PDB file of C-alpha atoms in Angstrom:
ATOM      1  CA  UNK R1247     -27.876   5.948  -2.711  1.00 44.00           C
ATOM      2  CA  UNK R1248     -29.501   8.024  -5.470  1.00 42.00           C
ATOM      3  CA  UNK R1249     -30.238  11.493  -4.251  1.00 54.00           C
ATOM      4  CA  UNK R1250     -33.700  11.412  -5.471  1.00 84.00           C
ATOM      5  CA  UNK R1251     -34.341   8.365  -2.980  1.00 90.00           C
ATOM      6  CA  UNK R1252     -36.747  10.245  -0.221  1.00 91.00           C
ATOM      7  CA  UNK R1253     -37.910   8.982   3.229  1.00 90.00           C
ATOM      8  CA  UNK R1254     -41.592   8.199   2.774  1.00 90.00           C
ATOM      9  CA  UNK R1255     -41.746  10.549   5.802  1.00 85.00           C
ATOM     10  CA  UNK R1256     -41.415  13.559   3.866  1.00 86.00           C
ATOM     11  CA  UNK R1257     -44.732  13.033   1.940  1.00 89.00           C
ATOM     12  CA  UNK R1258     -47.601  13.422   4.550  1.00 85.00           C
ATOM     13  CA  UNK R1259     -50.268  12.099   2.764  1.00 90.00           C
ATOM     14  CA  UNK R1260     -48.535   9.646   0.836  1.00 93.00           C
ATOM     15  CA  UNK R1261     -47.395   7.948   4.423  1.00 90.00           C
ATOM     16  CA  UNK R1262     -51.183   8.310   5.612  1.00 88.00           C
ATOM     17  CA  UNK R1263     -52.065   6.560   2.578  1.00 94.00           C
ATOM     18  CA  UNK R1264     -49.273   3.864   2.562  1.00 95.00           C
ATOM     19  CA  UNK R1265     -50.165   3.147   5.982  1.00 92.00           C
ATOM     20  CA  UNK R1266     -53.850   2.359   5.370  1.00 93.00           C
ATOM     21  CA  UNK R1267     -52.775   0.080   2.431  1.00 96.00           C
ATOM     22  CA  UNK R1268     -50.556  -1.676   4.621  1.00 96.00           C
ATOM     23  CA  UNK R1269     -53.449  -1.696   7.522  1.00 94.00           C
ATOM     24  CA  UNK R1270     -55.843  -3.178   5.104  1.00 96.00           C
ATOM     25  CA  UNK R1271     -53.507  -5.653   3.593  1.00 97.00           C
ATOM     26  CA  UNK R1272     -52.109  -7.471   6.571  1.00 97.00           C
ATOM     27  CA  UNK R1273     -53.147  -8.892   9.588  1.00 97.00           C
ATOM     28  CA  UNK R1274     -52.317  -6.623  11.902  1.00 95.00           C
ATOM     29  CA  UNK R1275     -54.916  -5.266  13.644  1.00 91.00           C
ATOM     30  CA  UNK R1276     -56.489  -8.666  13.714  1.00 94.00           C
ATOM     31  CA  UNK R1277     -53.284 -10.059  15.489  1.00 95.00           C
ATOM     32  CA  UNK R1278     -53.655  -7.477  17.937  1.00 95.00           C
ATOM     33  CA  UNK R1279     -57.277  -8.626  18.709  1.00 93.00           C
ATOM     34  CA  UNK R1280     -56.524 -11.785  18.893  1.00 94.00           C
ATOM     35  CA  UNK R1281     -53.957 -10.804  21.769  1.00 96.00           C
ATOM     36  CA  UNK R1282     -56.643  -8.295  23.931  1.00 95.00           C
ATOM     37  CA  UNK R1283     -58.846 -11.506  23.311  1.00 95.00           C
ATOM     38  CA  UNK R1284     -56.675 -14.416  24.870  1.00 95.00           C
ATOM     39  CA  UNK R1285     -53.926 -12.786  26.785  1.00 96.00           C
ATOM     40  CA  UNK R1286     -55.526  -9.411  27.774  1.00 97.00           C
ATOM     41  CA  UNK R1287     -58.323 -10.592  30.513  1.00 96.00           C
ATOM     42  CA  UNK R1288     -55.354 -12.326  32.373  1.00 96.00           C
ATOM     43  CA  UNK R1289     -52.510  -9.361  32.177  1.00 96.00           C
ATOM     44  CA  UNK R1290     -55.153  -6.757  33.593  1.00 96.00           C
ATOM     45  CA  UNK R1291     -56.974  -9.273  35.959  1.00 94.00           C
ATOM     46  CA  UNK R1292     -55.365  -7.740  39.307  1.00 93.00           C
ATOM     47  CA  UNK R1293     -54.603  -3.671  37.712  1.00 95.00           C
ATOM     48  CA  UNK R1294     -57.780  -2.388  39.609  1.00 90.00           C
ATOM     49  CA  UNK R1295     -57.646  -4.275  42.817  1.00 88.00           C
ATOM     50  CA  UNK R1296     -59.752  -2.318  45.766  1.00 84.00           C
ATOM     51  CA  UNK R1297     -59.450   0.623  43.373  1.00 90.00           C
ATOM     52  CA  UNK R1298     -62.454   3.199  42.886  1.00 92.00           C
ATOM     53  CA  UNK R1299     -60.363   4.925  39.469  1.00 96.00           C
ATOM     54  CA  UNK R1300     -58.449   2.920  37.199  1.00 97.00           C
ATOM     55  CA  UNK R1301     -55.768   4.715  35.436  1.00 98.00           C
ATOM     56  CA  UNK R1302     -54.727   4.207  32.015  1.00 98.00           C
ATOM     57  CA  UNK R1303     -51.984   6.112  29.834  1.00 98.00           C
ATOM     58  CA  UNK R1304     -52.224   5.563  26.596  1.00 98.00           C
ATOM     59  CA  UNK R1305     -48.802   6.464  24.645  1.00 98.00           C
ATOM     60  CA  UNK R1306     -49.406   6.932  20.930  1.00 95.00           C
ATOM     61  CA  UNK R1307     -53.095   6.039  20.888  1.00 94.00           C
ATOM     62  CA  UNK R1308     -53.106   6.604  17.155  1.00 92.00           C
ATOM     63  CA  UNK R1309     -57.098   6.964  16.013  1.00 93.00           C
ATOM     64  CA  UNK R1310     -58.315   4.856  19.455  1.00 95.00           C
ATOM     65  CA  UNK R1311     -59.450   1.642  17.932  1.00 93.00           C
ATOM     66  CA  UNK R1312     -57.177  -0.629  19.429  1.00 94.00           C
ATOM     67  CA  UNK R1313     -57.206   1.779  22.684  1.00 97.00           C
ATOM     68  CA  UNK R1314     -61.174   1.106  22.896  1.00 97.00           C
ATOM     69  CA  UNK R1315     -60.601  -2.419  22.344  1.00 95.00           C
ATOM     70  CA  UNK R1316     -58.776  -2.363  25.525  1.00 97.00           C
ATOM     71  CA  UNK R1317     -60.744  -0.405  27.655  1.00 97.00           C
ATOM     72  CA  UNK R1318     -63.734  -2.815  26.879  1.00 97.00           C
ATOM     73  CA  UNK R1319     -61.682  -5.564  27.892  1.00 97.00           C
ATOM     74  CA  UNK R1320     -60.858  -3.268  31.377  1.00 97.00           C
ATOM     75  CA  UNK R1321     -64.625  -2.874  31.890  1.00 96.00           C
ATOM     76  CA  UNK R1322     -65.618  -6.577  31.690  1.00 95.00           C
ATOM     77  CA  UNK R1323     -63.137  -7.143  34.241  1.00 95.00           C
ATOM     78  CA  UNK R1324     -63.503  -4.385  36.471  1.00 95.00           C
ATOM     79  CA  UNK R1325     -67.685  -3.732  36.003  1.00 94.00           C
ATOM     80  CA  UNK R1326     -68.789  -0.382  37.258  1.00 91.00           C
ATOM     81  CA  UNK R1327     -65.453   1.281  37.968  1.00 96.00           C
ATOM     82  CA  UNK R1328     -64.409   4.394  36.679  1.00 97.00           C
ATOM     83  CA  UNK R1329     -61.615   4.341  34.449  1.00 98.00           C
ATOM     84  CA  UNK R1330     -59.740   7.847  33.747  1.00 98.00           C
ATOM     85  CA  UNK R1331     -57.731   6.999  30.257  1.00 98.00           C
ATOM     86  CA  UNK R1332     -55.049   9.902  28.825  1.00 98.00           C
ATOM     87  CA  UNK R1333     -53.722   9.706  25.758  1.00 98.00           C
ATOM     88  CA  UNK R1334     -50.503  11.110  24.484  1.00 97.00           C
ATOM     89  CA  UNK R1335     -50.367  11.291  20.599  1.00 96.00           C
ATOM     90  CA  UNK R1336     -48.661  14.193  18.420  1.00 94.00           C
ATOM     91  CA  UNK R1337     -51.202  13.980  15.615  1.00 92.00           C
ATOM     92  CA  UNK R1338     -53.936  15.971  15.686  1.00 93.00           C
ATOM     93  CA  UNK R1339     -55.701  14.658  12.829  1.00 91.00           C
ATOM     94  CA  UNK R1340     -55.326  11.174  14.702  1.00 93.00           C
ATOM     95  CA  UNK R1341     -56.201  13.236  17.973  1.00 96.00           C
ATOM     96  CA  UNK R1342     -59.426  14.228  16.011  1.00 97.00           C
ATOM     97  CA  UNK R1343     -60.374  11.185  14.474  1.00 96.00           C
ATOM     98  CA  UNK R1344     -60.070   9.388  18.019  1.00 97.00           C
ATOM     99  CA  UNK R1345     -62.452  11.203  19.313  1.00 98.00           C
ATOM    100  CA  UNK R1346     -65.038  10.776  16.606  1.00 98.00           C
ATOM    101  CA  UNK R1347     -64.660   7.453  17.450  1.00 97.00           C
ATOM    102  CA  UNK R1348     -65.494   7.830  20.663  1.00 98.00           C
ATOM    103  CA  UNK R1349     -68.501  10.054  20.166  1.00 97.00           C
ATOM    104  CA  UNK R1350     -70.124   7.171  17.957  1.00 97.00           C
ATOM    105  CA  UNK R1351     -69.108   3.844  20.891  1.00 97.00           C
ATOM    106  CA  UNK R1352     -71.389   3.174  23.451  1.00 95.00           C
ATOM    107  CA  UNK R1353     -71.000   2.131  26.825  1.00 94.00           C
ATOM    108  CA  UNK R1354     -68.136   4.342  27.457  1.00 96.00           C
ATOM    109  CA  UNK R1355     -70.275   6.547  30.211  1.00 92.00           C
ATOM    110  CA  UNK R1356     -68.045   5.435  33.120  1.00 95.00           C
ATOM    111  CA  UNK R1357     -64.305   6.160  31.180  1.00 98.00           C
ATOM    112  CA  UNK R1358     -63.406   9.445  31.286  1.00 98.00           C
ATOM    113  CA  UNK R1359     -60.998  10.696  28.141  1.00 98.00           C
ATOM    114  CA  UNK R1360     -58.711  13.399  27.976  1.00 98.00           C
ATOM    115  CA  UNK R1361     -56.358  14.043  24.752  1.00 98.00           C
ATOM    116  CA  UNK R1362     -52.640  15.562  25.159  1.00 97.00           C
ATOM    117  CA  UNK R1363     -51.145  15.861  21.542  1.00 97.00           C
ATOM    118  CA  UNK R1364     -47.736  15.306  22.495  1.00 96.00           C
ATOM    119  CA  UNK R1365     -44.834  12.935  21.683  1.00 94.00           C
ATOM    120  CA  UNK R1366     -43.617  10.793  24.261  1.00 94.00           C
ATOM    121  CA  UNK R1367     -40.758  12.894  25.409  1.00 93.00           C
ATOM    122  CA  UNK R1368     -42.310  15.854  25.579  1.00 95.00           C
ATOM    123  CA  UNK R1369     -45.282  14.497  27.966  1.00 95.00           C
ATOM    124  CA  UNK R1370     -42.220  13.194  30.516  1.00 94.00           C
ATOM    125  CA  UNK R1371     -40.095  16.474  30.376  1.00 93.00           C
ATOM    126  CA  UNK R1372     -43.678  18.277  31.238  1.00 93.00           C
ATOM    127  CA  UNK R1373     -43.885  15.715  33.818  1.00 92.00           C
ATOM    128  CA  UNK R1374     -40.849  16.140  34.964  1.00 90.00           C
ATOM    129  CA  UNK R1375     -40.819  20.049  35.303  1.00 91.00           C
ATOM    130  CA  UNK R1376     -44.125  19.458  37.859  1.00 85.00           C
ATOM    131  CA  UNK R1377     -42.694  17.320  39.640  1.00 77.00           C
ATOM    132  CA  UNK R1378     -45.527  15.217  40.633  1.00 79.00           C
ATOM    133  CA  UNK R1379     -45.620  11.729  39.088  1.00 84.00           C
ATOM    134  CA  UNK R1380     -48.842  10.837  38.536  1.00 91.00           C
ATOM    135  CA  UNK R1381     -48.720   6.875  38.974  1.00 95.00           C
ATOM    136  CA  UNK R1382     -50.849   4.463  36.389  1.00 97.00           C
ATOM    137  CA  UNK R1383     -52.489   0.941  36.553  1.00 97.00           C
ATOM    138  CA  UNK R1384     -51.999   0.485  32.762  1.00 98.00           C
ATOM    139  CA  UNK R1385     -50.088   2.063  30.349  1.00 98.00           C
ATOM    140  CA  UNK R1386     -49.613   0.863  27.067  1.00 98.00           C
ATOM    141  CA  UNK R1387     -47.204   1.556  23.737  1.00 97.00           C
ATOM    142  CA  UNK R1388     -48.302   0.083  20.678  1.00 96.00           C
ATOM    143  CA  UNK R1389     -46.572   0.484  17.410  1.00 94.00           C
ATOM    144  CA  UNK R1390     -44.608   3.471  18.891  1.00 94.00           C
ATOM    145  CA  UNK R1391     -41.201   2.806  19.970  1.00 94.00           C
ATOM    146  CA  UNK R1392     -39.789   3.574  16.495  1.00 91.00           C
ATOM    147  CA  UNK R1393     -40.526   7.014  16.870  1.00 89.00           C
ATOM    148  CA  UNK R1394     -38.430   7.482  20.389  1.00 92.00           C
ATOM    149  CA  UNK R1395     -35.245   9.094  20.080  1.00 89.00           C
ATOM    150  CA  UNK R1396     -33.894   7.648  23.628  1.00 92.00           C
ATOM    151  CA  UNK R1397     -35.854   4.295  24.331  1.00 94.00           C
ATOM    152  CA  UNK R1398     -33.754   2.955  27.260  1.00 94.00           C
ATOM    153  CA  UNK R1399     -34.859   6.102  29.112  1.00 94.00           C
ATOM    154  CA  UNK R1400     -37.868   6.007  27.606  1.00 95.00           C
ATOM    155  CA  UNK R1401     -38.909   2.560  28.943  1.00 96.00           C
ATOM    156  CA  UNK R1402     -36.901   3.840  32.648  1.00 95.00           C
ATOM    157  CA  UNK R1403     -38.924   6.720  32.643  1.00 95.00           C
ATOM    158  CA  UNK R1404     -42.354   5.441  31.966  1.00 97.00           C
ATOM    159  CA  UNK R1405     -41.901   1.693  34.294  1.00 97.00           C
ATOM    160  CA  UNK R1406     -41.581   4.667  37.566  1.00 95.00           C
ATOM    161  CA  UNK R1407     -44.964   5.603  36.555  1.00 96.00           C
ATOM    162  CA  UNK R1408     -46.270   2.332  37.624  1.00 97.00           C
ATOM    163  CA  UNK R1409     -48.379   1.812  40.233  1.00 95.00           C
ATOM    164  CA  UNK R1410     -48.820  -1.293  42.805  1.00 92.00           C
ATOM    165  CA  UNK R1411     -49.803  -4.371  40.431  1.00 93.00           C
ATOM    166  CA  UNK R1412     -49.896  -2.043  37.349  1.00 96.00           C
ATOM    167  CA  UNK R1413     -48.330  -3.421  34.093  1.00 97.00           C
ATOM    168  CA  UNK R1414     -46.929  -1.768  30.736  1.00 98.00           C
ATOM    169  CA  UNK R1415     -47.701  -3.301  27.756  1.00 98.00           C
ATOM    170  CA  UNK R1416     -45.707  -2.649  24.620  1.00 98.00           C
ATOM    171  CA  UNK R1417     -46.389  -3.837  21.286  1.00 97.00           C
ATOM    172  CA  UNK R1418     -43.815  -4.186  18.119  1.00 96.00           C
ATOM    173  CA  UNK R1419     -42.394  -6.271  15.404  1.00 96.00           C
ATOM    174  CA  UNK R1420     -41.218  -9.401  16.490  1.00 97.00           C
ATOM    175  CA  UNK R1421     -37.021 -10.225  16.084  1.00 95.00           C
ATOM    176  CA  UNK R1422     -37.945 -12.971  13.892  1.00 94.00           C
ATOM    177  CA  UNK R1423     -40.207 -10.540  11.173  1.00 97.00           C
ATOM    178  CA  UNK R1424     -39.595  -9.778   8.013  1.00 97.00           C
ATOM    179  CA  UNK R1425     -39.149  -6.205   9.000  1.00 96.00           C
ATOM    180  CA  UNK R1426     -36.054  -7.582  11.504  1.00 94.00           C
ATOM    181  CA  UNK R1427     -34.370  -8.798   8.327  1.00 94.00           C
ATOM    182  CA  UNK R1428     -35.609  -6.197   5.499  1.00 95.00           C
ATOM    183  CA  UNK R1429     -33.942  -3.211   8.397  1.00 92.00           C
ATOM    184  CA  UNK R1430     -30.784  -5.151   9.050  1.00 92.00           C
ATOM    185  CA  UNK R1431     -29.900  -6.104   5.338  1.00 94.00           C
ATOM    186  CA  UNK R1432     -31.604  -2.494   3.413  1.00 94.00           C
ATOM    187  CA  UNK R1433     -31.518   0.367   6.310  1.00 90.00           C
ATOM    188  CA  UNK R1434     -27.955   1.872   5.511  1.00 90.00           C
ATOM    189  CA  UNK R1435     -29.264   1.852   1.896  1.00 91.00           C
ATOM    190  CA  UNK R1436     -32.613   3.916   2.496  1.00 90.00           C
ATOM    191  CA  UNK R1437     -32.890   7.287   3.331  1.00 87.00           C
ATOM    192  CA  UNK R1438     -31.912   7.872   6.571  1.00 74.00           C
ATOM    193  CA  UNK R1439     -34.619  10.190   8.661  1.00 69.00           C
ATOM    194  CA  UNK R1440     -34.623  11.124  12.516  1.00 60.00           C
ATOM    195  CA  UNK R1441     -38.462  10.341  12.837  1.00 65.00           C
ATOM    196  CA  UNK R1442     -37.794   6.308  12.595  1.00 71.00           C
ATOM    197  CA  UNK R1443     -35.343   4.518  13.541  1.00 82.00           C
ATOM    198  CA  UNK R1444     -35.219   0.357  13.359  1.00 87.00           C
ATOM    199  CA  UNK R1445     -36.514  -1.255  16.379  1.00 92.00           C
ATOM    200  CA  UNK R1446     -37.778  -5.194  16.963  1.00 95.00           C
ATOM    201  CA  UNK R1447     -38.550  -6.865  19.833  1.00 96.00           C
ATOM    202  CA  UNK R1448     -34.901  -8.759  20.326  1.00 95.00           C
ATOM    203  CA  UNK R1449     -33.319  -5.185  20.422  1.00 95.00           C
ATOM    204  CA  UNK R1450     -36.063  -3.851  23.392  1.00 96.00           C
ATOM    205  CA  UNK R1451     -35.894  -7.216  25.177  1.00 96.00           C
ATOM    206  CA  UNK R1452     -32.733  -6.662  25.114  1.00 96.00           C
ATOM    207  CA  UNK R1453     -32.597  -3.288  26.876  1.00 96.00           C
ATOM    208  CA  UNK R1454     -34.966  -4.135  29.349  1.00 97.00           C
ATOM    209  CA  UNK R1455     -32.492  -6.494  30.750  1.00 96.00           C
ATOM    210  CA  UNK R1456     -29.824  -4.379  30.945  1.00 96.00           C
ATOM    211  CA  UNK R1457     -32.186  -2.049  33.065  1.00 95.00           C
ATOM    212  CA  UNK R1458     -32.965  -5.006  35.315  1.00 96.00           C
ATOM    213  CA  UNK R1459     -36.906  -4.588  34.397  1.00 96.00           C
ATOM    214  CA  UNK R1460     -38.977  -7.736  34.564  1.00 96.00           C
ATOM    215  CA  UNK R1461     -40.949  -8.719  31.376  1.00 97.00           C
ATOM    216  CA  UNK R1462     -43.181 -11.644  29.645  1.00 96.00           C
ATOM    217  CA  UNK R1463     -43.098 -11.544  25.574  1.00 97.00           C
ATOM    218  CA  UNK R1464     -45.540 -13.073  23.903  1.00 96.00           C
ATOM    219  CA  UNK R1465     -44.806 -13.504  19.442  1.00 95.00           C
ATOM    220  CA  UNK R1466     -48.428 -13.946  17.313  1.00 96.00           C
ATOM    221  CA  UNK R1467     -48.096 -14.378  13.888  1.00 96.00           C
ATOM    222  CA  UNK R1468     -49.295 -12.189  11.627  1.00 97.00           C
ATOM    223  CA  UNK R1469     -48.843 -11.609   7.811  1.00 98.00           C
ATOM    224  CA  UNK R1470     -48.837  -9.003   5.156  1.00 98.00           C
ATOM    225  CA  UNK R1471     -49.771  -9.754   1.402  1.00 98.00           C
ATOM    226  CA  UNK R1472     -47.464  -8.088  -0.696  1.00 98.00           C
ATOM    227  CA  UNK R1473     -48.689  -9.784  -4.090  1.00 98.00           C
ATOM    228  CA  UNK R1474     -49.299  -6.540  -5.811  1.00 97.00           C
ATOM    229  CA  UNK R1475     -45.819  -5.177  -5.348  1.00 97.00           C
ATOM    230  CA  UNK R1476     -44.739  -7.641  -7.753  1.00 97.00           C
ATOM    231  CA  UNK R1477     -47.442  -6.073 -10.791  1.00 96.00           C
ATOM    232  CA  UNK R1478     -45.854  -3.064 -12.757  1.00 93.00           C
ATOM    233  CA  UNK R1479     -47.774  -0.122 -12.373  1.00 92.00           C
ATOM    234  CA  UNK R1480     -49.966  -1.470  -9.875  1.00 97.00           C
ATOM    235  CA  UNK R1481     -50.812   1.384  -7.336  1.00 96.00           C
ATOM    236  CA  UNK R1482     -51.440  -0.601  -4.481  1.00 97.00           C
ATOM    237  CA  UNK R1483     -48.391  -2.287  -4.800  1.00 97.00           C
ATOM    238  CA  UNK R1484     -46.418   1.010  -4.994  1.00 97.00           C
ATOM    239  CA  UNK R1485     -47.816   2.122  -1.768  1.00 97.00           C
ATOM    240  CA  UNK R1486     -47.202  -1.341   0.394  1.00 98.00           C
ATOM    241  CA  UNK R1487     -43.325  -0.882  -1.260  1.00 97.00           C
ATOM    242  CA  UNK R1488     -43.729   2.463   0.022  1.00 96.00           C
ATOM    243  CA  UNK R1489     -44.239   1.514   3.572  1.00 95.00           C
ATOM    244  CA  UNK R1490     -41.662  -1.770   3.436  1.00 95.00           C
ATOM    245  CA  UNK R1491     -38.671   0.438   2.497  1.00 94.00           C
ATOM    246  CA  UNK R1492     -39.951   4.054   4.471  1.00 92.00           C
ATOM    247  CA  UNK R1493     -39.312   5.328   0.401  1.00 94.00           C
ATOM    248  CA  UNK R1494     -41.482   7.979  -1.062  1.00 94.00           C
ATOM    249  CA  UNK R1495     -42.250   5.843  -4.857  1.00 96.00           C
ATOM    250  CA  UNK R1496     -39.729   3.634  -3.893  1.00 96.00           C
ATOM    251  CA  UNK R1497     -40.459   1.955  -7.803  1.00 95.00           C
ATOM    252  CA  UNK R1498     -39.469   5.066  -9.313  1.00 95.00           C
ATOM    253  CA  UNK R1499     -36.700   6.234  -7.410  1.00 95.00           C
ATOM    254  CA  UNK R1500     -34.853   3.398  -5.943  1.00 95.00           C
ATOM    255  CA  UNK R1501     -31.620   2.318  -8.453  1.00 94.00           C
ATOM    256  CA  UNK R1502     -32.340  -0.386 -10.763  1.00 94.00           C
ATOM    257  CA  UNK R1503     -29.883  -2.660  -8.659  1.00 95.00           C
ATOM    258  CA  UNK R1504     -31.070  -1.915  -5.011  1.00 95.00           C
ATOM    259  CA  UNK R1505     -34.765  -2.419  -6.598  1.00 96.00           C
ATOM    260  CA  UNK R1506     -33.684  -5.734  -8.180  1.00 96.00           C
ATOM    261  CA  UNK R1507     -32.191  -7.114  -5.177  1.00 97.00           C
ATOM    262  CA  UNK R1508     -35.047  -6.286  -2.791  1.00 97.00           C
ATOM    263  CA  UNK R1509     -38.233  -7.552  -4.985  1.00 97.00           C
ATOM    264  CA  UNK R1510     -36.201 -10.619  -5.316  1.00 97.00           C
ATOM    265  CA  UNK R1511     -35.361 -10.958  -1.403  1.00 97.00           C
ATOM    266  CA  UNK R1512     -38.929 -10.223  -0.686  1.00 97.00           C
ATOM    267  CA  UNK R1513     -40.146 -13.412  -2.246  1.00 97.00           C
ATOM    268  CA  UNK R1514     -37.215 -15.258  -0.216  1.00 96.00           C
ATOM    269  CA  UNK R1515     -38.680 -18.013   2.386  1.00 95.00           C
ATOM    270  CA  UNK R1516     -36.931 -15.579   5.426  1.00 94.00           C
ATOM    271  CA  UNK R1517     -38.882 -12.981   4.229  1.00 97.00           C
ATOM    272  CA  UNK R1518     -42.488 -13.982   3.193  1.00 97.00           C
ATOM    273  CA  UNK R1519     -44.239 -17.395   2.563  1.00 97.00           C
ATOM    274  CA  UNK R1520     -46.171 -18.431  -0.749  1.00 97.00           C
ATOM    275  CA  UNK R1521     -49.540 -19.346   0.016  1.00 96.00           C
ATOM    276  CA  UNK R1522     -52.781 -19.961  -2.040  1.00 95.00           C
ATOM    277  CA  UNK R1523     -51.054 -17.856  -4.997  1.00 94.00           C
ATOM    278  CA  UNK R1524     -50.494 -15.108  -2.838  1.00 97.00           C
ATOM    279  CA  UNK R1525     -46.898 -13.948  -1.528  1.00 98.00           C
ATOM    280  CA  UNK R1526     -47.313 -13.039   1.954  1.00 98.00           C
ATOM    281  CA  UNK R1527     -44.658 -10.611   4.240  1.00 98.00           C
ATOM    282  CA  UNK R1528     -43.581 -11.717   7.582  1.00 98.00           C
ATOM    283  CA  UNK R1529     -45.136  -9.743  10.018  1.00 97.00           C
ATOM    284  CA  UNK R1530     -45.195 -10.904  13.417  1.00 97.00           C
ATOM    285  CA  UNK R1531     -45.442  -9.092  16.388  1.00 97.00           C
ATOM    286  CA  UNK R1532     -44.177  -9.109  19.783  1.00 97.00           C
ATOM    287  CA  UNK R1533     -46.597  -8.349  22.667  1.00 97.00           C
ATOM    288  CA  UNK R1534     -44.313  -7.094  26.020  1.00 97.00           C
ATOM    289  CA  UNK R1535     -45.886  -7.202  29.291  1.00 98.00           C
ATOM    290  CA  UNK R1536     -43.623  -5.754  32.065  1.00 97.00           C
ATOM    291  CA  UNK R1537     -44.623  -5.477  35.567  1.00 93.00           C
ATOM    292  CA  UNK R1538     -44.317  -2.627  38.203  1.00 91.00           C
TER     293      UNK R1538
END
């Protein structure tokens, strides 16, 4: 690997901006909606039975908008109860944002929000040092698990925080992505960092049967154009190949052959489909609903 390959990581506000390429460029978000639309109402239809609070834990809320999609969806099925929702995130500027989001949504009087920027393991080892276990109706993970050091105890750590009918709901690429393929076949030749490791949803299904936990997993489809990344010089493009391969200007850094070999995979039929002109990246997701 050339030394002057560097994990995309590194670069701040190139990630940020990579990120919100690949955000704007794929279907993501509207996958996800698509799930809290159809699937949501009947996962969280018994979470707040004979309850006067409903608890939610939000791990990794990022900036809140899929959070606030599903605390709308909590409201319509529980009307008039009053829903106390943490969140756990590390970033402050996504702490920050988050909260401007809130302060411009309505009908939020009867959720109450409190922020803890945190990673994962640092909420449960300040958790663990109270020694009170504060039990939840909901909690959720979305997009997350990558950045967990430990999952297995992760996932055994956070299904005892369950309450009576509560469920967990994680969200991640699906086994049978492009991203399952692209991190099996390229992640020994990327730069290696210890803020991301390669996770699908065949490796946590997985785990969660070794740990005996009871799960449903739902796959949506759900696509990412990568046309540009196939222009030279085209900026866009850069930043998507950016976020594929976890490369700070993967284009200019990345040897001639490893480049090669990966714009040419990328337009393979495992990979991405051709459609209307446009070359689109396999990116489904797995939705994970395990039970208390």
């Amino acid at each position: 690997m050339a030394s002057s390959m560097r994990s995309l990581f590194s670069d701040h506000s190139r990630y940020v901006e990579s990120f919100r390429r690949f955000l704007s460029h794929s279907t993501e978000h509207q996958c996800m909606q698509e799930f809290m639309d159809k699937k949501l109402p009947g996962i969280i239809a018994r979470i707040g039975d004979v309850k006067s609070e409903i608890k939610i834990l939000s791990i990794g809320g990022g900036a809140g908008e899929i959070d606030l999609q599903i605390l709308s969806k909590v409201q319509v099925q529980f009307p008039g109860v009053h829903i106390n929702n943490e969140v756990v995130e590390p970033s402050a500027e996504q702490i920050t944002k988050y909260k401007e989001l809130v302060a411009k949504t309505s009908n939020l009087e009867n959720i109450k929000f409190a922020w803890h920027k945190e990673t994962s393991s640092e909420y449960q080892n300040r958790v663990m040092e109270k020694k009170v276990l504060q039990k939840w109706d909901f909690i959720h993970m979305i997009q997350m698990l990558y950045y967990v050091k430990d999952i297995s105890a992760t996932l055994k750590f956070f299904h005892g925080l369950l309450a009576t009918n509560a469920k967990m709901l994680i969200i991640l690429v699906s086994g049978t992505s492009g991203w399952d393929k692209l991190w099996r076949k390229y992640g020994s030749r990327l730069p290696q960092n210890d803020l991301c490791q390669y996770i699908t949803s065949s490796d946590l299904t997985e785990m969660l049967d070794g740990l005996g936990i009871k799960y449903e997993c739902y796959d949506l489809l759900s696509t990412m154009d990568i046309s540009d990344c196939f222009l030279d010089g085209n900026e866009n493009g850069d930043l998507l190949l950016d976020f594929l391969t976890e490369t700070c200007n993967f284009t200019t850094t990345a040897p001639p052959d490893l480049k090669a070999e990966l714009m040419k995979d990328l337009q393979e039929p495992e990979f991405s489909i051709r459609k209307e002109g446009k070359i689109l990246f396999n990116n489904n997701l797995s939705f994970i609903v395990i039970e208390a």
